[in-house]
PDB file of C-alpha atoms and ligand atoms in Angstrom:
ATOM      1  CA  MET A   1     -45.349   0.085  57.840  1.00 88.00           C
ATOM      2  CA  SER A   2     -47.835  -1.230  60.367  1.00 96.00           C
ATOM      3  CA  ILE A   3     -46.921  -3.688  63.108  1.00 98.00           C
ATOM      4  CA  ALA A   4     -48.866  -6.390  61.246  1.00 98.00           C
ATOM      5  CA  GLU A   5     -46.941  -5.704  58.016  1.00 98.00           C
ATOM      6  CA  ASN A   6     -43.648  -5.775  59.896  1.00 98.00           C
ATOM      7  CA  ILE A   7     -44.512  -9.106  61.500  1.00 98.00           C
ATOM      8  CA  ALA A   8     -45.436 -10.539  58.089  1.00 98.00           C
ATOM      9  CA  ARG A   9     -42.097  -9.376  56.637  1.00 98.00           C
ATOM     10  CA  VAL A  10     -40.091 -10.774  59.567  1.00 98.00           C
ATOM     11  CA  ARG A  11     -41.983 -14.073  59.332  1.00 98.00           C
ATOM     12  CA  ALA A  12     -41.209 -14.336  55.611  1.00 98.00           C
ATOM     13  CA  GLU A  13     -37.488 -13.762  56.231  1.00 98.00           C
ATOM     14  CA  LEU A  14     -37.521 -16.256  59.093  1.00 98.00           C
ATOM     15  CA  ALA A  15     -39.180 -18.818  56.818  1.00 98.00           C
ATOM     16  CA  ASP A  16     -36.444 -18.409  54.188  1.00 98.00           C
ATOM     17  CA  ALA A  17     -33.713 -18.749  56.818  1.00 98.00           C
ATOM     18  CA  ALA A  18     -35.448 -21.791  58.322  1.00 98.00           C
ATOM     19  CA  ALA A  19     -35.583 -23.426  54.894  1.00 97.00           C
ATOM     20  CA  GLU A  20     -31.844 -22.821  54.468  1.00 95.00           C
ATOM     21  CA  ALA A  21     -31.284 -24.496  57.831  1.00 94.00           C
ATOM     22  CA  GLY A  22     -33.490 -27.435  56.827  1.00 95.00           C
ATOM     23  CA  ARG A  23     -36.328 -26.558  59.168  1.00 95.00           C
ATOM     24  CA  ARG A  24     -39.985 -25.715  58.816  1.00 96.00           C
ATOM     25  CA  PRO A  25     -41.144 -22.106  59.367  1.00 95.00           C
ATOM     26  CA  GLU A  26     -43.468 -23.249  62.200  1.00 95.00           C
ATOM     27  CA  GLU A  27     -40.412 -24.363  64.136  1.00 96.00           C
ATOM     28  CA  ILE A  28     -39.291 -20.753  64.649  1.00 98.00           C
ATOM     29  CA  PHE A  29     -40.895 -19.045  67.639  1.00 98.00           C
ATOM     30  CA  LEU A  30     -41.208 -15.278  67.202  1.00 98.00           C
ATOM     31  CA  VAL A  31     -41.081 -13.170  70.378  1.00 99.00           C
ATOM     32  CA  GLY A  32     -41.945  -9.491  70.045  1.00 98.00           C
ATOM     33  CA  ALA A  33     -39.611  -7.463  72.275  1.00 98.00           C
ATOM     34  CA  SER A  34     -42.155  -4.827  73.272  1.00 98.00           C
ATOM     35  CA  LYS A  35     -40.147  -2.671  75.662  1.00 97.00           C
ATOM     36  CA  MET A  36     -40.992   1.044  75.461  1.00 96.00           C
ATOM     37  CA  ASN A  37     -44.080   0.261  73.416  1.00 96.00           C
ATOM     38  CA  GLY A  38     -47.493   0.772  74.963  1.00 96.00           C
ATOM     39  CA  ALA A  39     -50.386  -1.604  75.528  1.00 97.00           C
ATOM     40  CA  GLU A  40     -51.961  -0.688  72.186  1.00 97.00           C
ATOM     41  CA  ALA A  41     -48.851  -1.744  70.241  1.00 97.00           C
ATOM     42  CA  CYS A  42     -48.745  -4.998  72.217  1.00 98.00           C
ATOM     43  CA  ARG A  43     -52.369  -5.711  71.318  1.00 98.00           C
ATOM     44  CA  GLU A  44     -51.665  -5.008  67.650  1.00 98.00           C
ATOM     45  CA  ALA A  45     -48.806  -7.498  67.653  1.00 98.00           C
ATOM     46  CA  ILE A  46     -50.989 -10.111  69.350  1.00 98.00           C
ATOM     47  CA  ALA A  47     -53.781  -9.552  66.826  1.00 98.00           C
ATOM     48  CA  ALA A  48     -51.199 -10.047  64.062  1.00 98.00           C
ATOM     49  CA  GLY A  49     -50.260 -13.440  65.471  1.00 97.00           C
ATOM     50  CA  ILE A  50     -47.006 -12.866  67.370  1.00 98.00           C
ATOM     51  CA  ASP A  51     -46.069 -16.052  69.293  1.00 98.00           C
ATOM     52  CA  ALA A  52     -45.236 -14.214  72.540  1.00 98.00           C
ATOM     53  CA  LEU A  53     -44.254 -10.811  73.854  1.00 98.00           C
ATOM     54  CA  GLY A  54     -41.057 -10.275  75.821  1.00 98.00           C
ATOM     55  CA  GLU A  55     -40.348  -7.540  78.345  1.00 98.00           C
ATOM     56  CA  ASN A  56     -37.033  -6.636  79.872  1.00 97.00           C
ATOM     57  CA  ARG A  57     -37.983  -4.223  82.645  1.00 97.00           C
ATOM     58  CA  VAL A  58     -40.039  -5.466  85.602  1.00 98.00           C
ATOM     59  CA  GLN A  59     -41.669  -2.133  86.375  1.00 98.00           C
ATOM     60  CA  GLU A  60     -42.821  -1.619  82.795  1.00 98.00           C
ATOM     61  CA  MET A  61     -44.109  -5.196  82.610  1.00 98.00           C
ATOM     62  CA  VAL A  62     -46.127  -4.831  85.830  1.00 98.00           C
ATOM     63  CA  LYS A  63     -47.692  -1.624  84.538  1.00 98.00           C
ATOM     64  CA  LYS A  64     -48.626  -3.149  81.192  1.00 98.00           C
ATOM     65  CA  LEU A  65     -49.936  -6.324  82.853  1.00 98.00           C
ATOM     66  CA  ALA A  66     -52.338  -4.106  84.796  1.00 97.00           C
ATOM     67  CA  GLU A  67     -53.465  -2.654  81.454  1.00 98.00           C
ATOM     68  CA  ASN A  68     -54.083  -6.175  80.072  1.00 98.00           C
ATOM     69  CA  ALA A  69     -51.543  -5.452  77.331  1.00 98.00           C
ATOM     70  CA  TYR A  70     -50.609  -9.125  76.898  1.00 98.00           C
ATOM     71  CA  ASP A  71     -54.041 -10.757  76.868  1.00 98.00           C
ATOM     72  CA  GLY A  72     -54.105 -13.451  74.216  1.00 98.00           C
ATOM     73  CA  ALA A  73     -50.386 -14.212  74.001  1.00 98.00           C
ATOM     74  CA  PRO A  74     -47.756 -15.751  76.282  1.00 98.00           C
ATOM     75  CA  LEU A  75     -45.492 -13.300  78.102  1.00 98.00           C
ATOM     76  CA  HIS A  76     -41.735 -13.795  78.513  1.00 98.00           C
ATOM     77  CA  PHE A  77     -39.230 -11.974  80.671  1.00 98.00           C
ATOM     78  CA  ILE A  78     -36.105 -11.384  78.568  1.00 98.00           C
ATOM     79  CA  GLY A  79     -34.065  -8.770  80.439  1.00 97.00           C
ATOM     80  CA  HIS A  80     -31.637  -8.676  83.321  1.00 97.00           C
ATOM     81  CA  LEU A  81     -33.541  -9.812  86.412  1.00 97.00           C
ATOM     82  CA  GLN A  82     -32.478  -8.646  89.861  1.00 97.00           C
ATOM     83  CA  ARG A  83     -33.040 -11.092  92.676  1.00 97.00           C
ATOM     84  CA  ASN A  84     -35.181  -8.646  94.647  1.00 97.00           C
ATOM     85  CA  LYS A  85     -37.615  -8.470  91.711  1.00 98.00           C
ATOM     86  CA  VAL A  86     -38.022 -12.213  91.190  1.00 98.00           C
ATOM     87  CA  LYS A  87     -41.287 -12.237  93.169  1.00 98.00           C
ATOM     88  CA  GLN A  88     -42.852  -9.888  90.615  1.00 98.00           C
ATOM     89  CA  VAL A  89     -41.994 -12.173  87.712  1.00 98.00           C
ATOM     90  CA  VAL A  90     -42.246 -15.826  88.788  1.00 98.00           C
ATOM     91  CA  GLY A  91     -45.660 -17.233  87.952  1.00 98.00           C
ATOM     92  CA  LYS A  92     -46.532 -14.095  85.958  1.00 98.00           C
ATOM     93  CA  VAL A  93     -44.653 -15.099  82.797  1.00 98.00           C
ATOM     94  CA  SER A  94     -44.619 -18.354  80.886  1.00 98.00           C
ATOM     95  CA  LEU A  95     -40.838 -18.178  80.377  1.00 99.00           C
ATOM     96  CA  ILE A  96     -37.944 -16.363  82.037  1.00 99.00           C
ATOM     97  CA  GLN A  97     -35.328 -16.290  79.268  1.00 98.00           C
ATOM     98  CA  SER A  98     -32.552 -14.605  81.135  1.00 98.00           C
ATOM     99  CA  VAL A  99     -31.356 -16.813  83.997  1.00 98.00           C
ATOM    100  CA  GLY A 100     -27.646 -16.135  84.095  1.00 98.00           C
ATOM    101  CA  SER A 101     -26.440 -17.007  87.600  1.00 98.00           C
ATOM    102  CA  LEU A 102     -26.897 -19.754  90.174  1.00 98.00           C
ATOM    103  CA  GLU A 103     -28.029 -17.130  92.706  1.00 98.00           C
ATOM    104  CA  LEU A 104     -30.863 -16.086  90.396  1.00 98.00           C
ATOM    105  CA  LEU A 105     -31.709 -19.728  89.672  1.00 98.00           C
ATOM    106  CA  ASP A 106     -32.017 -20.414  93.411  1.00 98.00           C
ATOM    107  CA  GLU A 107     -34.149 -17.349  94.030  1.00 98.00           C
ATOM    108  CA  ILE A 108     -36.534 -18.426  91.248  1.00 98.00           C
ATOM    109  CA  GLU A 109     -36.615 -21.971  92.656  1.00 98.00           C
ATOM    110  CA  LYS A 110     -37.424 -20.662  96.145  1.00 98.00           C
ATOM    111  CA  THR A 111     -40.180 -18.364  94.903  1.00 98.00           C
ATOM    112  CA  ALA A 112     -41.718 -20.981  92.601  1.00 98.00           C
ATOM    113  CA  ALA A 113     -41.696 -23.526  95.462  1.00 98.00           C
ATOM    114  CA  ARG A 114     -43.500 -21.094  97.716  1.00 98.00           C
ATOM    115  CA  LEU A 115     -46.122 -20.518  95.001  1.00 98.00           C
ATOM    116  CA  GLU A 116     -46.300 -24.285  94.347  1.00 98.00           C
ATOM    117  CA  LEU A 117     -45.652 -23.910  90.637  1.00 98.00           C
ATOM    118  CA  THR A 118     -42.968 -24.799  88.114  1.00 98.00           C
ATOM    119  CA  GLN A 119     -41.321 -21.876  86.342  1.00 98.00           C
ATOM    120  CA  ASN A 120     -40.051 -22.434  82.794  1.00 98.00           C
ATOM    121  CA  ILE A 121     -36.670 -20.843  82.181  1.00 98.00           C
ATOM    122  CA  LEU A 122     -33.838 -20.529  79.670  1.00 98.00           C
ATOM    123  CA  LEU A 123     -30.220 -20.353  80.774  1.00 98.00           C
ATOM    124  CA  GLU A 124     -28.467 -17.265  79.428  1.00 98.00           C
ATOM    125  CA  VAL A 125     -24.994 -17.665  77.953  1.00 98.00           C
ATOM    126  CA  ASN A 126     -22.586 -14.711  78.018  1.00 98.00           C
ATOM    127  CA  ILE A 127     -20.943 -15.846  74.808  1.00 98.00           C
ATOM    128  CA  GLY A 128     -18.755 -12.755  74.334  1.00 97.00           C
ATOM    129  CA  GLY A 129     -17.440 -12.869  77.896  1.00 96.00           C
ATOM    130  CA  GLU A 130     -18.517  -9.275  78.416  1.00 95.00           C
ATOM    131  CA  ALA A 131     -18.031  -8.003  81.965  1.00 93.00           C
ATOM    132  CA  ALA A 132     -21.072  -5.734  81.771  1.00 91.00           C
ATOM    133  CA  LYS A 133     -23.402  -8.490  80.583  1.00 93.00           C
ATOM    134  CA  SER A 134     -25.061 -11.156  82.693  1.00 94.00           C
ATOM    135  CA  GLY A 135     -25.154 -14.820  81.764  1.00 98.00           C
ATOM    136  CA  PHE A 136     -23.153 -17.963  82.408  1.00 98.00           C
ATOM    137  CA  ALA A 137     -19.706 -18.267  80.869  1.00 98.00           C
ATOM    138  CA  PRO A 138     -19.814 -20.842  78.042  1.00 98.00           C
ATOM    139  CA  GLU A 139     -17.778 -23.311  80.102  1.00 98.00           C
ATOM    140  CA  ALA A 140     -20.153 -22.946  83.069  1.00 98.00           C
ATOM    141  CA  VAL A 141     -23.459 -23.571  81.276  1.00 98.00           C
ATOM    142  CA  PHE A 142     -23.364 -27.368  81.400  1.00 98.00           C
ATOM    143  CA  THR A 143     -22.896 -27.335  85.187  1.00 98.00           C
ATOM    144  CA  ALA A 144     -25.621 -24.708  85.505  1.00 98.00           C
ATOM    145  CA  ALA A 145     -27.994 -26.959  83.541  1.00 98.00           C
ATOM    146  CA  GLU A 146     -27.149 -29.843  85.887  1.00 98.00           C
ATOM    147  CA  ALA A 147     -27.858 -27.590  88.860  1.00 98.00           C
ATOM    148  CA  ALA A 148     -31.205 -26.563  87.354  1.00 98.00           C
ATOM    149  CA  LEU A 149     -32.133 -30.214  86.808  1.00 97.00           C
ATOM    150  CA  SER A 150     -31.780 -30.846  90.520  1.00 97.00           C
ATOM    151  CA  ARG A 151     -34.232 -28.036  91.387  1.00 98.00           C
ATOM    152  CA  GLN A 152     -37.842 -29.185  91.597  1.00 97.00           C
ATOM    153  CA  HIS A 153     -39.629 -25.962  90.656  1.00 98.00           C
ATOM    154  CA  VAL A 154     -37.737 -24.760  87.605  1.00 98.00           C
ATOM    155  CA  ARG A 155     -37.808 -26.405  84.201  1.00 98.00           C
ATOM    156  CA  VAL A 156     -35.093 -25.609  81.684  1.00 98.00           C
ATOM    157  CA  LEU A 157     -36.460 -25.354  78.132  1.00 98.00           C
ATOM    158  CA  GLY A 158     -33.248 -24.224  76.450  1.00 98.00           C
ATOM    159  CA  LEU A 159     -30.597 -21.535  76.152  1.00 98.00           C
ATOM    160  CA  MET A 160     -30.596 -17.826  75.317  1.00 98.00           C
ATOM    161  CA  THR A 161     -27.807 -15.506  74.256  1.00 98.00           C
ATOM    162  CA  ILE A 162     -27.106 -11.909  73.241  1.00 98.00           C
ATOM    163  CA  PRO A 163     -23.752 -11.630  71.430  1.00 97.00           C
ATOM    164  CA  PRO A 164     -21.653  -8.450  71.798  1.00 96.00           C
ATOM    165  CA  ALA A 165     -23.356  -5.598  69.942  1.00 93.00           C
ATOM    166  CA  ALA A 166     -20.160  -4.472  68.227  1.00 89.00           C
ATOM    167  CA  ALA A 167     -19.310  -7.822  66.611  1.00 91.00           C
ATOM    168  CA  ASP A 168     -19.033  -7.902  62.814  1.00 96.00           C
ATOM    169  CA  ARG A 169     -21.315 -10.278  60.933  1.00 97.00           C
ATOM    170  CA  GLU A 170     -18.811 -13.107  60.717  1.00 97.00           C
ATOM    171  CA  THR A 171     -17.882 -12.942  64.408  1.00 97.00           C
ATOM    172  CA  ASN A 172     -21.549 -12.685  65.341  1.00 97.00           C
ATOM    173  CA  MET A 173     -22.279 -15.815  63.296  1.00 98.00           C
ATOM    174  CA  ARG A 174     -19.462 -17.642  65.070  1.00 98.00           C
ATOM    175  CA  TYR A 175     -20.935 -16.702  68.465  1.00 98.00           C
ATOM    176  CA  PHE A 176     -24.307 -18.092  67.350  1.00 98.00           C
ATOM    177  CA  GLN A 177     -22.678 -21.297  66.182  1.00 98.00           C
ATOM    178  CA  GLU A 178     -20.810 -21.669  69.483  1.00 98.00           C
ATOM    179  CA  VAL A 179     -24.014 -21.354  71.483  1.00 98.00           C
ATOM    180  CA  HIS A 180     -25.737 -23.815  69.129  1.00 98.00           C
ATOM    181  CA  THR A 181     -22.948 -26.320  69.824  1.00 98.00           C
ATOM    182  CA  LEU A 182     -23.422 -25.860  73.587  1.00 98.00           C
ATOM    183  CA  TYR A 183     -27.177 -26.290  73.149  1.00 98.00           C
ATOM    184  CA  VAL A 184     -26.840 -29.564  71.233  1.00 98.00           C
ATOM    185  CA  ASP A 185     -24.362 -30.916  73.783  1.00 98.00           C
ATOM    186  CA  ILE A 186     -26.544 -30.089  76.790  1.00 98.00           C
ATOM    187  CA  ASP A 187     -29.679 -31.288  75.004  1.00 98.00           C
ATOM    188  CA  GLU A 188     -28.150 -34.660  74.152  1.00 98.00           C
ATOM    189  CA  ASN A 189     -26.313 -35.290  77.389  1.00 98.00           C
ATOM    190  CA  LEU A 190     -28.692 -33.908  80.004  1.00 98.00           C
ATOM    191  CA  PHE A 191     -32.167 -33.530  78.499  1.00 98.00           C
ATOM    192  CA  HIS A 192     -32.738 -36.572  76.253  1.00 97.00           C
ATOM    193  CA  ASN A 193     -33.141 -34.206  73.268  1.00 97.00           C
ATOM    194  CA  GLU A 194     -36.173 -32.593  74.848  1.00 98.00           C
ATOM    195  CA  LEU A 195     -34.964 -28.987  74.938  1.00 98.00           C
ATOM    196  CA  LYS A 196     -37.192 -26.763  72.827  1.00 98.00           C
ATOM    197  CA  TYR A 197     -35.717 -23.319  72.556  1.00 98.00           C
ATOM    198  CA  LEU A 198     -32.463 -21.836  71.435  1.00 98.00           C
ATOM    199  CA  SER A 199     -33.263 -18.120  71.767  1.00 98.00           C
ATOM    200  CA  MET A 200     -30.892 -15.924  69.765  1.00 98.00           C
ATOM    201  CA  GLY A 201     -31.226 -13.246  67.116  1.00 98.00           C
ATOM    202  CA  MET A 202     -32.706  -9.740  67.276  1.00 98.00           C
ATOM    203  CA  SER A 203     -33.745  -7.171  64.647  1.00 98.00           C
ATOM    204  CA  GLY A 204     -30.326  -6.922  63.030  1.00 97.00           C
ATOM    205  CA  ASP A 205     -29.469 -10.594  62.870  1.00 98.00           C
ATOM    206  CA  TYR A 206     -32.497 -12.888  63.282  1.00 98.00           C
ATOM    207  CA  ALA A 207     -32.013 -14.563  59.895  1.00 98.00           C
ATOM    208  CA  ASP A 208     -28.363 -15.376  60.657  1.00 98.00           C
ATOM    209  CA  ALA A 209     -29.365 -16.691  64.078  1.00 98.00           C
ATOM    210  CA  VAL A 210     -31.884 -19.074  62.505  1.00 98.00           C
ATOM    211  CA  ARG A 211     -29.283 -20.205  59.956  1.00 98.00           C
ATOM    212  CA  ALA A 212     -27.047 -21.032  62.927  1.00 97.00           C
ATOM    213  CA  GLY A 213     -29.783 -23.059  64.647  1.00 97.00           C
ATOM    214  CA  ALA A 214     -31.956 -20.627  66.629  1.00 98.00           C
ATOM    215  CA  THR A 215     -35.522 -21.846  67.217  1.00 98.00           C
ATOM    216  CA  MET A 216     -36.613 -18.626  68.941  1.00 98.00           C
ATOM    217  CA  VAL A 217     -35.861 -15.013  68.017  1.00 98.00           C
ATOM    218  CA  ARG A 218     -36.573 -11.840  69.983  1.00 98.00           C
ATOM    219  CA  VAL A 219     -37.401  -8.983  67.643  1.00 98.00           C
ATOM    220  CA  GLY A 220     -38.125  -5.432  68.780  1.00 98.00           C
ATOM    221  CA  SER A 221     -37.474  -2.483  66.471  1.00 97.00           C
ATOM    222  CA  ALA A 222     -38.050  -4.427  63.224  1.00 98.00           C
ATOM    223  CA  ILE A 223     -41.615  -5.008  64.433  1.00 98.00           C
ATOM    224  CA  PHE A 224     -42.456  -1.992  66.597  1.00 97.00           C
ATOM    225  CA  GLY A 225     -40.248   0.646  64.955  1.00 93.00           C
ATOM    226  CA  ALA A 226     -37.307   2.514  66.448  1.00 90.00           C
ATOM    227  CA  ARG A 227     -37.569   2.992  70.203  1.00 84.00           C
ATOM    228  CA  GLU A 228     -37.887   6.526  71.537  1.00 75.00           C
ATOM    229  CA  TYR A 229     -35.275   6.544  74.296  1.00 64.00           C
ATOM    230  CA  SER A 230     -36.179  10.054  75.421  1.00 53.00           C
ATOM    231  CA  LEU A 231     -39.510   8.789  76.802  1.00 48.00           C
TER     232      LEU A 231
HETATM  233  C1  PLP B 301     -34.765  -5.160  73.179  1.00 94.77           C
HETATM  234  C2  PLP B 301     -34.348  -6.580  73.200  1.00 94.77           C
HETATM  235  C3  PLP B 301     -34.392  -7.360  72.035  1.00 94.77           C
HETATM  236  C4  PLP B 301     -34.828  -6.833  70.687  1.00 94.77           C
HETATM  237  O1  PLP B 301     -33.950  -5.841  70.218  1.00 94.77           O
HETATM  238  P1  PLP B 301     -34.150  -5.241  68.741  1.00 94.77           P
HETATM  239  O2  PLP B 301     -32.760  -4.946  68.291  1.00 94.77           O
HETATM  240  O3  PLP B 301     -34.980  -4.019  68.887  1.00 94.77           O
HETATM  241  O4  PLP B 301     -34.796  -6.280  67.916  1.00 94.77           O
HETATM  242  C5  PLP B 301     -34.026  -8.690  72.140  1.00 94.77           C
HETATM  243  N1  PLP B 301     -33.610  -9.227  73.297  1.00 94.77           N
HETATM  244  C6  PLP B 301     -33.556  -8.505  74.442  1.00 94.77           C
HETATM  245  C7  PLP B 301     -33.088  -9.170  75.683  1.00 94.77           C
HETATM  246  C8  PLP B 301     -33.905  -7.159  74.431  1.00 94.77           C
HETATM  247  O5  PLP B 301     -33.845  -6.458  75.566  1.00 94.77           O
END
């Protein structure tokens, strides 16, 4: 299957799930998670109409930016971001999806202020409470959103989450629903219903995520094929 065929298949499944959730297919934003795939694969995905590409390693992103891999589509940063690498990301991507601590929020604010720009971000929720994963605890996200609102150079567009990989389907669905509930609460009470993106769902569960209210999914292997970790 080519990248274009994979995107068409994913889009069709997303459209069905959107219909079940009472939404239009155009309301679901498809991010291609292009890590470990070269510039040529990125270009293929862009030619096939992917809404954005998402990278999760700064070094790889910088290299592929230099190769013009993302020309023609928005670029998102979706991985764990260390504070000392913020300078390489702010202003280079249209959305940082993975802001999971106040320290990172402040570093982004400081860098964006220096560059005199506003950086769009999502707040990441650590819904499974995993020690090894970054993200705000569910009970801390509302306060984090308030903190972000008081910063002049970041704009919160929504929430992002990655549930524990080992969860069974039912538990996974419950995690999605919990983050959707947080999203609706924050949207109504802090953002006048102007949040745009609830980013959840990957290759194994994007349809369930959309059924639970996701408006953005991040899909890697179902589009680009299995990643070759020995590279
Ligand atoms: C790799 C990655 C994805 C996509 O994973 P697949 O299972 O290959 O679809 C989504 N989100 C993040 C943050 C990732 O790093």
